[in-house]
Short mmCIF file of C-alpha atoms in Angstrom, two decimals:
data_model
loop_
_atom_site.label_atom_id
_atom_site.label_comp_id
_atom_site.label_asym_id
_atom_site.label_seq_id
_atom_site.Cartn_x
_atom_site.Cartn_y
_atom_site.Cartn_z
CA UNK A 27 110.78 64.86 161.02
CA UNK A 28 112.52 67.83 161.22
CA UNK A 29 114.14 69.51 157.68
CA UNK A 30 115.86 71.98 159.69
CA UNK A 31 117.73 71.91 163.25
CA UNK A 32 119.77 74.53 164.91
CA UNK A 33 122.52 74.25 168.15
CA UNK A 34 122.53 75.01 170.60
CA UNK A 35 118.42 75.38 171.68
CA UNK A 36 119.60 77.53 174.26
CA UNK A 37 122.46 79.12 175.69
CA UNK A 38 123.82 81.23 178.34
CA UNK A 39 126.88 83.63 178.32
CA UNK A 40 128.47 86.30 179.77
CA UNK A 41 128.47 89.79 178.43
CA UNK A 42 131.35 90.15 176.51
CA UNK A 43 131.85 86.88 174.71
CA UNK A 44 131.14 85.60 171.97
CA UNK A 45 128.30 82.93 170.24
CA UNK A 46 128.10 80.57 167.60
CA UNK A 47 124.84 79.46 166.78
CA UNK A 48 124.49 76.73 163.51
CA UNK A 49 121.50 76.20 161.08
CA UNK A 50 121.28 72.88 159.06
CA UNK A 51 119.57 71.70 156.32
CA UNK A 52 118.83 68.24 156.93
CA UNK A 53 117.14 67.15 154.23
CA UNK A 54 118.50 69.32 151.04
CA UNK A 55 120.73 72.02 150.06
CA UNK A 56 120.12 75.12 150.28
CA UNK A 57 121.96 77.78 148.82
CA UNK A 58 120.03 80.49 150.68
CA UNK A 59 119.31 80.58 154.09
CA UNK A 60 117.48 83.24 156.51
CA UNK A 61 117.90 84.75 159.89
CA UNK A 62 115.58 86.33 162.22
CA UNK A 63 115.46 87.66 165.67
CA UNK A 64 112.63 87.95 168.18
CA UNK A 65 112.72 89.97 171.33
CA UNK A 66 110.56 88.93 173.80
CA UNK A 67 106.74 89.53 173.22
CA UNK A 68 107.34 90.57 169.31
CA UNK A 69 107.56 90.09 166.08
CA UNK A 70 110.34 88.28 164.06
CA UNK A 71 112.33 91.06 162.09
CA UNK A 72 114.61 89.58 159.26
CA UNK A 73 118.56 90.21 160.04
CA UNK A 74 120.51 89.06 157.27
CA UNK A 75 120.11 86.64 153.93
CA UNK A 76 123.00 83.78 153.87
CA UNK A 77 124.09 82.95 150.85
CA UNK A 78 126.52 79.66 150.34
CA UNK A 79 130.08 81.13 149.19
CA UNK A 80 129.65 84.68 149.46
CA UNK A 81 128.97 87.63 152.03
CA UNK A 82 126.16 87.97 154.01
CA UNK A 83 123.55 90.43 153.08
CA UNK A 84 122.25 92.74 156.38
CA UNK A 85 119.46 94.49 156.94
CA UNK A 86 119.43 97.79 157.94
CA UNK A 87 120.50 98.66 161.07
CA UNK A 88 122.39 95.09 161.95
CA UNK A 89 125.59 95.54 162.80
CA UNK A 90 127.49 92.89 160.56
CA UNK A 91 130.51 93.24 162.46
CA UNK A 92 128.47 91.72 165.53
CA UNK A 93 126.96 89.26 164.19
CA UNK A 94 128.95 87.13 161.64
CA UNK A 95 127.39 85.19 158.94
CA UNK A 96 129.65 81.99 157.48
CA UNK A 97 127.62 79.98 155.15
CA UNK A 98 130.40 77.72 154.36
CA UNK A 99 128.62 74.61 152.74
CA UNK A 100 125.01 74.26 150.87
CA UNK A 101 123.59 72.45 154.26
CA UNK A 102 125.40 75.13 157.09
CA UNK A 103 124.95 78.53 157.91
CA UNK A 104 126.08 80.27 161.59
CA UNK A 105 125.41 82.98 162.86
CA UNK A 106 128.55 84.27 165.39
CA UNK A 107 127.45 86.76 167.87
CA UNK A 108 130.54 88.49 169.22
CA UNK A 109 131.19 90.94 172.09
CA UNK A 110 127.55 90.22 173.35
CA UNK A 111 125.47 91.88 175.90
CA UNK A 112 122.20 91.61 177.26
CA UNK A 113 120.47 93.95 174.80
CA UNK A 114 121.54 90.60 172.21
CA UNK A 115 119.48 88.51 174.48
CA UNK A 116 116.53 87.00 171.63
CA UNK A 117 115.51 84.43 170.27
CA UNK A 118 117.36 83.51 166.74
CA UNK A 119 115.54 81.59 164.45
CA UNK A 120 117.12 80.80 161.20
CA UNK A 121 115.05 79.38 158.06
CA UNK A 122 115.91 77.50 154.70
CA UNK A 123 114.12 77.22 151.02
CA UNK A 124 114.13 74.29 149.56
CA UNK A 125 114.24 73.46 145.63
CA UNK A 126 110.20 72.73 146.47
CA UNK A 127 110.21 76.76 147.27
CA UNK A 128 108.45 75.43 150.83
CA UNK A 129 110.11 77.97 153.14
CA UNK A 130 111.31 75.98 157.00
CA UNK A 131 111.87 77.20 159.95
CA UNK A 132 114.32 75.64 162.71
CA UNK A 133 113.42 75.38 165.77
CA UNK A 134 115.47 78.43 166.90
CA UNK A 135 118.10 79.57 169.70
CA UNK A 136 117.54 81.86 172.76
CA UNK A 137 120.46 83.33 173.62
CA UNK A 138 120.42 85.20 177.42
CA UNK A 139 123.75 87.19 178.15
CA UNK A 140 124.04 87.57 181.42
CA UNK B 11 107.08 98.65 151.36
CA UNK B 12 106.07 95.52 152.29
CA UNK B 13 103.92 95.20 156.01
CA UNK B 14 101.75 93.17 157.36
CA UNK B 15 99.43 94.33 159.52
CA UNK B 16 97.58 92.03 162.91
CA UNK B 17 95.63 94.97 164.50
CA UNK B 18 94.25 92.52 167.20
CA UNK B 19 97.15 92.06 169.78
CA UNK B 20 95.36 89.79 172.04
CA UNK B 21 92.12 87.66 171.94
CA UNK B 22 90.57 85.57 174.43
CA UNK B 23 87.53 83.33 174.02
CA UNK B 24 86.23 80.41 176.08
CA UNK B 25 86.41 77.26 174.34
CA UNK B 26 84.33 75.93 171.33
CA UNK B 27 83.69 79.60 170.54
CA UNK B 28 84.72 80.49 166.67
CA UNK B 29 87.50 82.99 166.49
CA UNK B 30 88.93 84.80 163.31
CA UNK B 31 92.47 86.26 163.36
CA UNK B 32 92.83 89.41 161.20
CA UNK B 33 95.20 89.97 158.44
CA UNK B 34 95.85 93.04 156.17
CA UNK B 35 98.91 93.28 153.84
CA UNK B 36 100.36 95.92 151.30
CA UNK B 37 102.80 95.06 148.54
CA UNK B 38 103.47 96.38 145.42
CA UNK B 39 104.72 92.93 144.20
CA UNK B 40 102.18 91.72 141.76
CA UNK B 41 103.12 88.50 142.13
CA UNK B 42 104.06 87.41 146.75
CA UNK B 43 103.50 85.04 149.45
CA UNK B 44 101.26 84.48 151.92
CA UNK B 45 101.72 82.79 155.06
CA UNK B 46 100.14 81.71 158.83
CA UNK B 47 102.25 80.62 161.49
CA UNK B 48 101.39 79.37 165.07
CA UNK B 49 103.90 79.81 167.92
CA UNK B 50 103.68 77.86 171.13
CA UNK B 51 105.00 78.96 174.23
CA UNK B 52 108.00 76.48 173.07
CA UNK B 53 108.98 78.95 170.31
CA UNK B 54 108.97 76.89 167.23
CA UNK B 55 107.10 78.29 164.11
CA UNK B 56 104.51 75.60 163.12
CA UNK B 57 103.74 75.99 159.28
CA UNK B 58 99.43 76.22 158.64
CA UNK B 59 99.25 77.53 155.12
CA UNK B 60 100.80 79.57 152.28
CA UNK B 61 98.82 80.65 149.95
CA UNK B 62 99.73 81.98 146.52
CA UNK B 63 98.62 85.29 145.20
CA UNK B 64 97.30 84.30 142.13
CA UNK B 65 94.65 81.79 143.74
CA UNK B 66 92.47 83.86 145.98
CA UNK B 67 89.92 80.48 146.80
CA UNK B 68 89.20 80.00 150.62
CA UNK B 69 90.72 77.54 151.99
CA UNK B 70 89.19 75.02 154.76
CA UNK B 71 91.66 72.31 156.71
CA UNK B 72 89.50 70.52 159.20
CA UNK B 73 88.89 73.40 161.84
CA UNK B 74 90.76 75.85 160.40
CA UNK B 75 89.91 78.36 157.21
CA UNK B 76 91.57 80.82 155.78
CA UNK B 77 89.14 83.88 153.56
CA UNK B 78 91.92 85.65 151.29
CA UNK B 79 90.40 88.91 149.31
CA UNK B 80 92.91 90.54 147.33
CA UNK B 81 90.16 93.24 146.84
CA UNK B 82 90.89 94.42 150.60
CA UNK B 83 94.74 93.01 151.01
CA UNK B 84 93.44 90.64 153.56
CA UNK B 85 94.39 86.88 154.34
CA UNK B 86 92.10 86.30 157.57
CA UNK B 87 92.20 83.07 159.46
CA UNK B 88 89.50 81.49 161.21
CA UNK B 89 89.27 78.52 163.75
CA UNK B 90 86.03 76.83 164.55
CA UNK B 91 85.12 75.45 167.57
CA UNK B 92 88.52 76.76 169.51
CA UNK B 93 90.15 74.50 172.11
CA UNK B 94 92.22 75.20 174.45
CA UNK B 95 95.17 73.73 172.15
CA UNK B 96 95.11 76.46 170.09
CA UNK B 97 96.35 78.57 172.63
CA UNK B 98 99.46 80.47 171.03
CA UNK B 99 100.48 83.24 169.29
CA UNK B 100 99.64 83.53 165.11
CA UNK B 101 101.44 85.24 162.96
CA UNK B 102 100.61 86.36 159.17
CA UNK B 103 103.44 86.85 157.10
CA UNK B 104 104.03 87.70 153.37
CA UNK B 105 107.02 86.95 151.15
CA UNK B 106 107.79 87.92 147.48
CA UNK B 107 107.26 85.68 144.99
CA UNK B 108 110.89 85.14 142.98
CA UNK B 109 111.38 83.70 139.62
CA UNK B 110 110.58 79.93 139.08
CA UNK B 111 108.28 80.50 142.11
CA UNK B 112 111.00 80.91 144.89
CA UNK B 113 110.30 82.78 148.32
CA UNK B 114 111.97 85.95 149.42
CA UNK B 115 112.39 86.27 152.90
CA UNK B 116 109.11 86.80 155.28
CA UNK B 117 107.70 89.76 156.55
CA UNK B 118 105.49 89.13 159.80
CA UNK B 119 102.76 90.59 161.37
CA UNK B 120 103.42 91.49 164.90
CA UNK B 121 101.69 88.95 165.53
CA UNK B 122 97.96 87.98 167.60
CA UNK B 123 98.36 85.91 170.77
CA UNK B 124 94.90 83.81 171.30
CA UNK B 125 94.06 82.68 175.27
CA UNK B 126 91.27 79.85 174.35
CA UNK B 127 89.87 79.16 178.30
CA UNK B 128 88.22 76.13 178.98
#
């Protein structure tokens, strides 16, 4: 079954509001979690590292002020999208390593701001 | 830098043909990662290997095989006897190898998206 699951699958807002999207770790903790976005037709690009009890680390040229990281507990990470608009529209995909070092993926979120 | 690098963007072959997916990486890590991925039209990543840098022996799981050179930075996959199943998109990816044998995060290929017609 699955390790990890994320909420919602899919979601729908208006430009201008705001987005929580939640990764757990079902089956472990994690202490480190991953998030990456895919546009339509490409490539997954990393966004930001979550690490349990401290900041976020964001890749270049993410705008951490839009997208909030809170990795409150060793089993949840989310990923807030605020003040969105339909350039955010993606696919967000978040991913965990376990203490096995096996790297998995959840079954990700696509977001559509309308 | 780390990149991966899937020159084929698209592939189409009729069914039971063979088909290999190219891969070609640079790192400067001595020590990394390396992964394929399948990705159905439904968008979840579906795990096929990882393979570890140190062990470059091919690698065959029922139809699928995997020919990793280190001499040429390539991790190619190959899939016998296609089906139409195996439509999706693949993507190679490569991670660093951390202490204790953790992964970084991935970096992915843009990815190859195979049509398998009946």
């Amino acid at each position: 079954g699955a390790v990890v699951s994320q909420h919602p699958s899919r979601v729908i807002c208006k430009s201008g509001t705001s987005v929580k999207i939640e990764c757990r770790s079902l089956d472990f903790q994690a202490t480190t979690m991953f998030w990456y976005r895919q546009f339509p037709k490409q490539s997954l690009m990393l966004m930001a590292t979550s690490n349990e009890g401290s900041k976020a680390t964001y890749e270049q040229g993410v705008e951490k002020d839009k997208f909030l990281i809170n990795h409150a507990s060793l089993t949840l990470s989310t990923l807030t999208v605020t003040s969105a608009h339909p350039e955010d529209s993606s696919f967000y995909i978040c991913s965990v390593v376990a203490a096995n070092y096996e790297q998995y993926f959840g079954p990700g979120t696509r977001l559509t701001v309308t | 830098a780390q990149k991966v690098t899937q020159a084929q963007t698209e592939i189409s072959v009729v069914e039971k043909e063979d088909v290999t997916l190219d891969c070609v990486y640079e790192t400067r890590d001595t020590t990394y990662y390396l992964f394929w991925y399948k990705q159905p039209p439904s968008g979840e990543l579906v795990f096929l290997i990882r393979r570890n840098s140190f062990d470059e022996q091919n690698e065959i799981s029922g139809r699928y095989s995997w020919n990793f050179q280190k001499s040429t930075s390539s991790f190619n996959f190959t899939i016998t006897a296609s089906q139409v199943v195996d439509s999706a998109v693949y993507f190679c990816a490569l991670s660093e190898r951390r202490y204790g044998g953790s992964q970084g995060n991935l970096i992915f290929g843009k990815g190859t998206k195979l049509s398998v017609k009946p």
